[in-house]
CSV table of C-alpha atoms in Angstrom, one decimal:
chain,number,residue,atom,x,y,z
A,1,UNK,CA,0.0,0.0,0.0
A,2,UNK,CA,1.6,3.0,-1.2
A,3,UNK,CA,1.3,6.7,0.8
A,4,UNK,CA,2.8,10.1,-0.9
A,5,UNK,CA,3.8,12.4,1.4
A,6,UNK,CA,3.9,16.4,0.3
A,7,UNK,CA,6.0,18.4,2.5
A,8,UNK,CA,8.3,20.9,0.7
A,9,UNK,CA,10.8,21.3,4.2
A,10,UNK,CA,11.4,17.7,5.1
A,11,UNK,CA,14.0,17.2,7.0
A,12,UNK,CA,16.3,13.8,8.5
A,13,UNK,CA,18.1,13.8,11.7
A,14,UNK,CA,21.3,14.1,9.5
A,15,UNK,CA,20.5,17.4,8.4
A,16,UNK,CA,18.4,18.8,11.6
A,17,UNK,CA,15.9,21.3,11.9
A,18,UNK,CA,12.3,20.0,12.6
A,19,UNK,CA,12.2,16.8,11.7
A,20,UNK,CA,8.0,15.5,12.5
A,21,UNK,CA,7.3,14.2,9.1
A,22,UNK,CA,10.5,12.3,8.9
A,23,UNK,CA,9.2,10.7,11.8
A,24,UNK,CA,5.7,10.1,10.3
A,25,UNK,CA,6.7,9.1,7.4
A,26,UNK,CA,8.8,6.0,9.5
A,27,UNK,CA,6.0,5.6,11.0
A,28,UNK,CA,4.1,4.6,8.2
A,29,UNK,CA,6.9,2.7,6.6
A,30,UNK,CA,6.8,0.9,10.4
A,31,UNK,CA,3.1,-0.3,9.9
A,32,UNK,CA,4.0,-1.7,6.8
A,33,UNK,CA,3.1,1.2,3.9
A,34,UNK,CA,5.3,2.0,0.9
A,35,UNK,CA,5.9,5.5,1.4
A,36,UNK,CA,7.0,8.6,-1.2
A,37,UNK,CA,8.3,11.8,-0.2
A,38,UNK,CA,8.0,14.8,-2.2
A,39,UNK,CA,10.4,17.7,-1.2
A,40,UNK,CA,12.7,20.6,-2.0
A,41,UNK,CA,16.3,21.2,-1.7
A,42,UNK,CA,18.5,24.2,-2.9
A,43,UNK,CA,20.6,21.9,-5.7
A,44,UNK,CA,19.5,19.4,-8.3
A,45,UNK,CA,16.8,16.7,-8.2
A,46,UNK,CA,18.1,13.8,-6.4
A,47,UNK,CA,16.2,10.7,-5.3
A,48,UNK,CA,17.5,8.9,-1.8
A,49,UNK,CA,16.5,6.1,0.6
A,50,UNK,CA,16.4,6.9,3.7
A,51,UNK,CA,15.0,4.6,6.7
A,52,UNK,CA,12.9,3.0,4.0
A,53,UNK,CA,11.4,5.8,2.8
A,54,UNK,CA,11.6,6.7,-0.8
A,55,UNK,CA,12.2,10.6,-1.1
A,56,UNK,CA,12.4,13.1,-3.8
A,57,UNK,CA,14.2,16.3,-3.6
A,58,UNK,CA,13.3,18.6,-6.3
A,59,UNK,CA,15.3,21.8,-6.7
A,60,UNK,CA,13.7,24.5,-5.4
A,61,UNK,CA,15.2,26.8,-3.2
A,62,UNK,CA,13.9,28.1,-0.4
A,63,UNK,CA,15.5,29.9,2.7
A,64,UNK,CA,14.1,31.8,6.1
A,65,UNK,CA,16.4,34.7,4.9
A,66,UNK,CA,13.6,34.8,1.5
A,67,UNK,CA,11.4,37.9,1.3
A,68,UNK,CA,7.8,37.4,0.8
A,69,UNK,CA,8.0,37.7,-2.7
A,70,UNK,CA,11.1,35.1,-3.0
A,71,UNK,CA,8.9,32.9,-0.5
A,72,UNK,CA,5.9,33.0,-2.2
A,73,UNK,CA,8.1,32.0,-6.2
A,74,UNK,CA,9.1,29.3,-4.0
A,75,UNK,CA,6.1,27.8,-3.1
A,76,UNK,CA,4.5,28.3,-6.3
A,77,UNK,CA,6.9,26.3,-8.4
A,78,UNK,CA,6.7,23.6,-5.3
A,79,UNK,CA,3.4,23.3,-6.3
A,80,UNK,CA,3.8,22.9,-10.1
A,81,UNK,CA,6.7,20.4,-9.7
A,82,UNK,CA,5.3,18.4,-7.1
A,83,UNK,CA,2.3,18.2,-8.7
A,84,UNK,CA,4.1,16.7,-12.0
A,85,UNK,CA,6.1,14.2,-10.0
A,86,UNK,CA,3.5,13.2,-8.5
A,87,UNK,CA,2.1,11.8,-11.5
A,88,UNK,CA,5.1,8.9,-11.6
A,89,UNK,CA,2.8,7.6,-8.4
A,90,UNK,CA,-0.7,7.2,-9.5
A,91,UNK,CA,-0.7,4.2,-7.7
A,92,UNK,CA,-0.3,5.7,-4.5
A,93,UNK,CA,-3.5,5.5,-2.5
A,94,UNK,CA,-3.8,8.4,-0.2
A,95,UNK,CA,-1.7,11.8,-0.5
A,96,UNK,CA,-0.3,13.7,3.2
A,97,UNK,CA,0.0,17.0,2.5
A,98,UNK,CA,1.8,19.3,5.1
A,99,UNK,CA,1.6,22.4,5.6
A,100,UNK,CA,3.1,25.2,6.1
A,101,UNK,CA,2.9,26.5,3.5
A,102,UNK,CA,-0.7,26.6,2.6
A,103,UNK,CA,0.1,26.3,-1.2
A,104,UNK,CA,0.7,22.7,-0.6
A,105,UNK,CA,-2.9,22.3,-0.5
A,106,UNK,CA,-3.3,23.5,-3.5
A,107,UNK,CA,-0.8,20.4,-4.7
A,108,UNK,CA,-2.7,18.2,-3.3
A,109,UNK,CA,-6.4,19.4,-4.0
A,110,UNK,CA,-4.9,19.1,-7.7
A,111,UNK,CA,-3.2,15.5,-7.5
A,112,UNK,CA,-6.7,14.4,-6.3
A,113,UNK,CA,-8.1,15.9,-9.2
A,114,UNK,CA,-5.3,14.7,-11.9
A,115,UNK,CA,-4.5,11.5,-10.6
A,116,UNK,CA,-7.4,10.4,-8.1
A,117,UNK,CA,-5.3,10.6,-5.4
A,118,UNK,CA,-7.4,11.2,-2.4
A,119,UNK,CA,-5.3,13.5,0.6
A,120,UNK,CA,-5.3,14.3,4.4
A,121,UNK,CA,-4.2,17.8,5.3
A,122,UNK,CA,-2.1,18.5,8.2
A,123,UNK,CA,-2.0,22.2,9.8
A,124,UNK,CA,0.8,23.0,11.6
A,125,UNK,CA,0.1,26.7,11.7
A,126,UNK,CA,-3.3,28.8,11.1
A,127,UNK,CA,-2.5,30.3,7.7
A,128,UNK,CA,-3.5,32.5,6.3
A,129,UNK,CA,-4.9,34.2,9.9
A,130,UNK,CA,-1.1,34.3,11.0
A,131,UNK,CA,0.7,36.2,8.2
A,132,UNK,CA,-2.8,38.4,8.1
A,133,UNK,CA,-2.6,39.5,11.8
A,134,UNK,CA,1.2,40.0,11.4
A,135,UNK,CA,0.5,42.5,8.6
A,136,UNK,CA,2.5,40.7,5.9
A,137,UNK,CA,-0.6,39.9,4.0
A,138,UNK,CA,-2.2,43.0,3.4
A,139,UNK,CA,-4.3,43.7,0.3
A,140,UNK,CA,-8.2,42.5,0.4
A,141,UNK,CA,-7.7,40.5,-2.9
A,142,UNK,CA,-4.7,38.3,-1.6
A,143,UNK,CA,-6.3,37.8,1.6
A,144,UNK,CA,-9.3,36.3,-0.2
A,145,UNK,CA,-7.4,34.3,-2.6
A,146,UNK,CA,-5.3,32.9,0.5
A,147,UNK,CA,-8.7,32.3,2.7
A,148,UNK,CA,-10.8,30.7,-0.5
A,149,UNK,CA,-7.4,28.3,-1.1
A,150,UNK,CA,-7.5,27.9,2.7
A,151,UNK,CA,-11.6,26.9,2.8
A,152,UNK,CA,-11.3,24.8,-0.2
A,153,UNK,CA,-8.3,23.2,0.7
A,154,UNK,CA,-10.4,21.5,4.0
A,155,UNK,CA,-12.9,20.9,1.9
A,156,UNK,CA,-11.6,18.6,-0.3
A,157,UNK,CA,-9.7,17.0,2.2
A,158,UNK,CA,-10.6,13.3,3.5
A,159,UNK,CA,-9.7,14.4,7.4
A,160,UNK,CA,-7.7,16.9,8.7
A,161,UNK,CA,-4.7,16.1,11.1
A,162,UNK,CA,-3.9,19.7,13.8
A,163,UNK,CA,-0.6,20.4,15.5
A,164,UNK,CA,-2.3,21.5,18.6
A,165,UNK,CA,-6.2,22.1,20.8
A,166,UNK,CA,-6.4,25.6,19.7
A,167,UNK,CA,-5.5,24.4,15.9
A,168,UNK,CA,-8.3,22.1,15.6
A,169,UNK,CA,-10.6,24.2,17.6
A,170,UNK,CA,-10.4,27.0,15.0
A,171,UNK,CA,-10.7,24.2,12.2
A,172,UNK,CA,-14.0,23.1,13.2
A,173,UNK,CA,-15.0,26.4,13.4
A,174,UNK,CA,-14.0,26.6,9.2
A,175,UNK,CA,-14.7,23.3,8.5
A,176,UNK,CA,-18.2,22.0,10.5
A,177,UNK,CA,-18.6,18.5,10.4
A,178,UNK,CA,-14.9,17.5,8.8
A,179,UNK,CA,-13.3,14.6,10.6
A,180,UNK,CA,-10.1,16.7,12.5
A,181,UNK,CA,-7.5,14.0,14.2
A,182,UNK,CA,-5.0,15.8,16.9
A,183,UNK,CA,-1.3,14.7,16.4
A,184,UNK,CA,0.7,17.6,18.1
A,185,UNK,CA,4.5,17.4,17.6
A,186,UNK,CA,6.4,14.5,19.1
A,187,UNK,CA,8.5,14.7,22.0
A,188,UNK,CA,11.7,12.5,21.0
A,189,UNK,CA,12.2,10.7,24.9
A,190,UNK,CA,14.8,8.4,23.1
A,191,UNK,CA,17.0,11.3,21.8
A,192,UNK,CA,17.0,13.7,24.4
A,193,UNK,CA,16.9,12.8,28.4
A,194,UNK,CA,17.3,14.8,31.5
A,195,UNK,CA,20.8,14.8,32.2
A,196,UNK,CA,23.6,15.8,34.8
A,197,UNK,CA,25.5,18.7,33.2
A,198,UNK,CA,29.1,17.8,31.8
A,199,UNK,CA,31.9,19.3,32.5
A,200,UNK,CA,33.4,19.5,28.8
A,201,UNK,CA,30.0,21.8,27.9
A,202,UNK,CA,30.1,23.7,30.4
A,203,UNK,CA,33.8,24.7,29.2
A,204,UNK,CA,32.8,24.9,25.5
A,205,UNK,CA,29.6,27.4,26.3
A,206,UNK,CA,31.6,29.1,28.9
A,207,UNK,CA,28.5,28.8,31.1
A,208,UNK,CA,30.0,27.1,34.5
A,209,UNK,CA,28.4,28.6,37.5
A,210,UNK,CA,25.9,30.0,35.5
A,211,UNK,CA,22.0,30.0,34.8
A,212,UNK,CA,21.1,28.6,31.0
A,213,UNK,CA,18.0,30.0,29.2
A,214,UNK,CA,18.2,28.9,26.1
A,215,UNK,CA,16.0,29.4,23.1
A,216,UNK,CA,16.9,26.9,20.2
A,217,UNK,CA,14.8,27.8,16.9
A,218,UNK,CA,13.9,30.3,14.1
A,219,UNK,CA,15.0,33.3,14.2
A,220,UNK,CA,12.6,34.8,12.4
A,221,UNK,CA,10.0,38.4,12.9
A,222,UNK,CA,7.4,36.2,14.2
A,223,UNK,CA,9.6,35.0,17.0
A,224,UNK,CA,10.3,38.3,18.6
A,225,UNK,CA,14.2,37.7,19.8
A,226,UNK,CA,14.2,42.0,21.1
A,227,UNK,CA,12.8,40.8,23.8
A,228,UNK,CA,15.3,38.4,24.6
A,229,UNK,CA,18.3,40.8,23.9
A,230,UNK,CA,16.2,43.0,26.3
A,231,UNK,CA,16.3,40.4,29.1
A,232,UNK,CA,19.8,39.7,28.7
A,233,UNK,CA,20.3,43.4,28.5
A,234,UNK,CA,18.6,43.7,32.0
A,235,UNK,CA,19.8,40.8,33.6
A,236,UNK,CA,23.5,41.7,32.7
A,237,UNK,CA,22.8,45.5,34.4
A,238,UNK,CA,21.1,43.9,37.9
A,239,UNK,CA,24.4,41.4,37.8
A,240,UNK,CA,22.9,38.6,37.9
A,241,UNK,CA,24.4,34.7,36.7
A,242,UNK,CA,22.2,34.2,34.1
A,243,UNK,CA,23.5,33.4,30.5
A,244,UNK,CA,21.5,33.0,27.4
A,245,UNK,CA,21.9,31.1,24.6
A,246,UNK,CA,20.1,31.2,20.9
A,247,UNK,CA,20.9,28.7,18.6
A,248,UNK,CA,18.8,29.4,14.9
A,249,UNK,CA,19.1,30.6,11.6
A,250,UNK,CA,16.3,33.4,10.1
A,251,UNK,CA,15.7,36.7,8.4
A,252,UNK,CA,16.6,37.9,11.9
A,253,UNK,CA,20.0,36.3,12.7
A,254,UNK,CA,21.9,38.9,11.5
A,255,UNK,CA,20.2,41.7,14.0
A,256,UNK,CA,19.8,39.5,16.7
A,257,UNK,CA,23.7,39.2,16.5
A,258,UNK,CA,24.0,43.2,15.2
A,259,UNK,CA,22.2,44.4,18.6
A,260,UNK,CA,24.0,42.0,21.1
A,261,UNK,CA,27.4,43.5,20.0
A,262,UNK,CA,26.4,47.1,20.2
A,263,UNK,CA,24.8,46.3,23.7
A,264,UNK,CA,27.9,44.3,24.6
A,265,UNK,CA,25.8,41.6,26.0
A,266,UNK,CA,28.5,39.1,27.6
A,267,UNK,CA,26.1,37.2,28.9
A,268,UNK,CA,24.7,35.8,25.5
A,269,UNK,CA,25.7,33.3,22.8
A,270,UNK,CA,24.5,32.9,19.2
A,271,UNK,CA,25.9,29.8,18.1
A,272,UNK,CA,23.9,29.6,15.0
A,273,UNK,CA,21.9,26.9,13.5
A,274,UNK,CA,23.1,23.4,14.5
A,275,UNK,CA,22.3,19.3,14.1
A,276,UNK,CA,20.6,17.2,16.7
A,277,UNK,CA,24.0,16.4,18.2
A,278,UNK,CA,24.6,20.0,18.8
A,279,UNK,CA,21.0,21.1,19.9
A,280,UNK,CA,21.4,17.9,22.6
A,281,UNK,CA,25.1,20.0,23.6
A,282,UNK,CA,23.3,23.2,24.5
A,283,UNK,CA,20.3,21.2,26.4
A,284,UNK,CA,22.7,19.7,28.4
A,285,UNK,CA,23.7,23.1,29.7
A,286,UNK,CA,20.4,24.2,29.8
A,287,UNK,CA,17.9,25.0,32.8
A,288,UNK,CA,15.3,26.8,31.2
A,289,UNK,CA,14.1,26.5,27.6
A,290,UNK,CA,12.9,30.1,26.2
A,291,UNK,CA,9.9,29.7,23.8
A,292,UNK,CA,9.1,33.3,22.1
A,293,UNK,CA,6.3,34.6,20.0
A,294,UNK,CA,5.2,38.6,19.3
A,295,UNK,CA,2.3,39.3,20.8
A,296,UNK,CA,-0.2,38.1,18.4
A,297,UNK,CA,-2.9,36.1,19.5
A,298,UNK,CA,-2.6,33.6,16.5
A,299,UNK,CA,0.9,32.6,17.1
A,300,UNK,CA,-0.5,31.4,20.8
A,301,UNK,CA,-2.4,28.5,18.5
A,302,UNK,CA,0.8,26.7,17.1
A,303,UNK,CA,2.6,23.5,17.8
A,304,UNK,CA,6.3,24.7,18.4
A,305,UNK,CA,9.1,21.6,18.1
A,306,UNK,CA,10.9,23.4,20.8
A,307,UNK,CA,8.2,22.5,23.3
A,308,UNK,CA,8.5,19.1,23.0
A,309,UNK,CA,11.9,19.2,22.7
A,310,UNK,CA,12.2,20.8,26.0
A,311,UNK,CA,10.1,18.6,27.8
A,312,UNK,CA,11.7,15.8,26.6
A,313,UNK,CA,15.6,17.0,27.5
A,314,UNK,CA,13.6,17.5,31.0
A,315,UNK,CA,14.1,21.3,30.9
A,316,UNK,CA,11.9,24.3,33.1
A,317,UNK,CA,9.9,25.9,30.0
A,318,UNK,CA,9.8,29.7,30.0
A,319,UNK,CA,6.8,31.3,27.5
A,320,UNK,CA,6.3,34.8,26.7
A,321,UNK,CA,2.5,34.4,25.3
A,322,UNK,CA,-0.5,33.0,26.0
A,323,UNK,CA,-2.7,30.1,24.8
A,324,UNK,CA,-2.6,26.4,25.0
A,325,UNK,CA,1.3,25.8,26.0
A,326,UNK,CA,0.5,28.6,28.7
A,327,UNK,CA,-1.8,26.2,30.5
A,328,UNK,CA,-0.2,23.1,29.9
A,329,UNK,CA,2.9,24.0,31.6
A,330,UNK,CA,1.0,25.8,34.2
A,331,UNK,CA,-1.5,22.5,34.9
A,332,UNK,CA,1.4,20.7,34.7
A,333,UNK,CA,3.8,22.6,36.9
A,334,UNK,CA,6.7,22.9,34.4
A,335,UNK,CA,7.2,26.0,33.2
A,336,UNK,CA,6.2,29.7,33.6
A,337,UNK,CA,4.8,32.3,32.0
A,338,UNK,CA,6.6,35.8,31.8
A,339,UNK,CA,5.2,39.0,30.3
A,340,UNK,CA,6.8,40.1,26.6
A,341,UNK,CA,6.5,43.6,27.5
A,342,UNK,CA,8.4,43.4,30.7
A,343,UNK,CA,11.5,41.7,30.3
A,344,UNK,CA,12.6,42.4,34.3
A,345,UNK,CA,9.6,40.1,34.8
A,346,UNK,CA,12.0,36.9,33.3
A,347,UNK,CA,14.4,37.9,35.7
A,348,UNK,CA,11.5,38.1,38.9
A,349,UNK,CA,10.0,34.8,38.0
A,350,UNK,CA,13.4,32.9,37.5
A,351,UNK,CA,14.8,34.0,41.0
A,352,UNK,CA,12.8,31.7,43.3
A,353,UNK,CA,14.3,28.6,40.7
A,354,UNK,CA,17.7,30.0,40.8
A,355,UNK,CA,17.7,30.1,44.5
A,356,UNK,CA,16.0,26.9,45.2
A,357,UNK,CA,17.6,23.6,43.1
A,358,UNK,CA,15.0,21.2,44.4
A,359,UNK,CA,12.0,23.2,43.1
A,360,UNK,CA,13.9,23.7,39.4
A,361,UNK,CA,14.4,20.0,39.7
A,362,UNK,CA,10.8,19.5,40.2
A,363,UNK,CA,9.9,21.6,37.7
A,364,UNK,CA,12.2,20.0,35.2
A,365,UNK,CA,11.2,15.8,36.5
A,366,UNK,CA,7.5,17.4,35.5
A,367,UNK,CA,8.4,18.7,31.8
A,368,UNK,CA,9.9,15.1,31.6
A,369,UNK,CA,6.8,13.3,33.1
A,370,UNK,CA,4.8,15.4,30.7
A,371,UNK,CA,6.4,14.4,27.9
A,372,UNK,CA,6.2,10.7,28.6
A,373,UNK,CA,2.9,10.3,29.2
A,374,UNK,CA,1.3,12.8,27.0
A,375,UNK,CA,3.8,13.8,23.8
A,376,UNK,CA,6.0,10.8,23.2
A,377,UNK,CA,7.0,9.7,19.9
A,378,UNK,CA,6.5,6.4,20.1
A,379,UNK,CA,2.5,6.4,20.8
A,380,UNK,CA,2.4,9.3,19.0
A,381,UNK,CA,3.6,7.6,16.0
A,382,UNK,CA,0.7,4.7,16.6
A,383,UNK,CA,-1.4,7.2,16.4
A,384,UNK,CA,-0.7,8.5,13.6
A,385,UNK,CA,-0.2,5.7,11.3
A,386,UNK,CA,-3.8,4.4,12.7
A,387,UNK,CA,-5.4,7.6,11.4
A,388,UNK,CA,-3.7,7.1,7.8
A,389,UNK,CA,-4.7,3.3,7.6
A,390,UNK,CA,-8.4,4.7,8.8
A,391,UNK,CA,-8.6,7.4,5.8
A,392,UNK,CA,-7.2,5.2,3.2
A,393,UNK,CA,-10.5,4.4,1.0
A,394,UNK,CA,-11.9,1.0,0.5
């Protein structure tokens, strides 16, 4: 039983960066399917095998760093060439199609036309309400033709897999009476475990005696890093042994790094975008993970990889918005919530854990706990494949 899998930013633990669909994709390959991915890369076409699963790289470049108009040519000729390849699988009997970006619905709304390739849609990220309330989309004609691609796209879809609660509660809102499935992003408890601090990373992020926060991700204008220069800024005037740490790549890299120097923030490292191996380093070190958003109400909805990422490594989880996360970690007693507009407020609700170990321990054996029982890859990955084997026709 063949599956084709659209998701123009796949990703394999080789390469890093999020890697959920790799993940499903195994997952399906596990339960016994044939699976095709169809992706994009910055060089020629290539075709590999990797853990099974049959993937397709087709050149089209694409890079956080991209304007919206370089963005959007991406995704457009994403669409056209996947939608060709796709026709070398006819045979395939159920299309994935992840988003973002939304244009891969329109890929898969057309294989199912071409090729009668029925498809399941997965939302990662509320588009287009998210670039909308961001002001990047703009003009009343695109923001129709992105909401009428959005509408038909669930449409025409035979379920709808969300990222998160707040996803699918705003799907069935759009789509009334659509089957939604919840598969939020995994937390990888075999890759990343709670772990006494060593020595040799301690030397290599200079961060001995000190308090990590860490924030490990894009680095992009919907992540709103000023506020963490900000913090850094304030807790390197009250003196205190607190050092952050951003590891990322994004449009934003190059200011984030820009304001640090002319702030002469010693007390923070931009180590740049790095592999698992590397992101499992800085975790080591870590004892509080940093999870950032603007203020935007929509960005509250999403399914961030560095949550579960966090919980997983067993790490206190620090959020600067609202929503969903907010009150899991709060419910859960794991992590706090701190106000974006008030960075001394980081510093106030991190005291009590830098002064008392056996409560950041607590906090930290919780996140773990959490992740365990509610967000680990391996039932998560049952889950999955048991919604795909449900939505396959006949």
């Amino acid at each position: 039983m063949k599956v084709l899998i659209l998701h123009q930013h796949f990703k394999t633990p080789a390469g890093g960066g999020a890697i959920r669909s790799y993940y499903l994709a195994k997952a399906l390959v596990h339960s016994g399917m044939e699976v095709v991915v169809i992706t994009a890369h910055g060089h020629s076409y290539k075709k590999e095998n990797v853990a099974g699963i049959e993937v397709h790289y087709l050149k089209v470049p694409y890079h956080n760093s991209f304007g919206f108009f370089r963005r959007s040519l991406s995704f457009i000729r994403f669409v056209l060439k996947s939608v060709k390849k796709a026709g070398e699988f006819k045979s395939a009997r159920l299309c994935y199609a992840i988003s973002v970006p939304l244009t891969v619905g329109l890929a898969a709304r057309w294989i199912k036309k071409r090729y009668n390739i029925p498809y399941v849609f997965e939302v990662g990220d509320l588009w287009p309400d998210a670039p909308v309330q961001m002001g990047v989309v703009k003009g009343p004609f695109l923001k129709k033709l992105l909401y009428d691609l959005e509408h038909n796209t669930y449409q025409g879809a035979q379920s709808i897999v969300a990222l998160s609660p707040a996803i699918r509660s705003a799907i069935e809102k759009k789509a009334p009476g659509k089957r939604i499935d919840l598969v939020p992003n995994m937390a990888d408890t075999e890759f990343f475990h709670k772990a006494t601090r060593d020595p040799r990373m301690e030397e290599k992020y200079q961060v001995k005696g000190k308090f990590v926060v860490s924030y490990i991700g894009a680095i992009g204008l919907a992540n709103g890093l000023d506020y963490l220069i900000a913090c850094a800024k304030a807790s390197l005037h009250a003196g205190l042994p607190i050092h952050f740490i951003i590891c990322g790549d994004g449009a934003l890299k190059g200011h984030v790094a820009k304001e640090a120097k002319r702030l002469g923030l010693e007390n923070l490292t931009l180590t740049g975008f790095t592999h698992r191996d590397g992101v499992n380093e800085i975790m080591n070190v870590t004892d509080a993970a940093l999870i950032s958003y603007l203020p935007v109400p929509i960005l509250e909805t999403g399914s961030p990889n560095k949550f579960f990422d966090a919980l997983a490594a067993g790490k206190l989880v620090v959020v600067n918005f609202g929503g969903w996360i907010k009150k899991e970690i709060e419910e859960n007693e794991c992590g706090i919530h701190v106000d974006p507009r008030q960075p001394g407020d980081l510093i106030k609700k991190l005291e009590p854990f830098m002064s008392n170990r056996p409560l950041l321990e607590r906090y930290q054996a919780h996140a773990r706990s959490l992740a365990e029982r509610k967000y680990s890859r391996k039932s998560l990955s049952v889950r999955f494949a048991h919604i795909i084997t449900t939505a396959i026709p006949g």
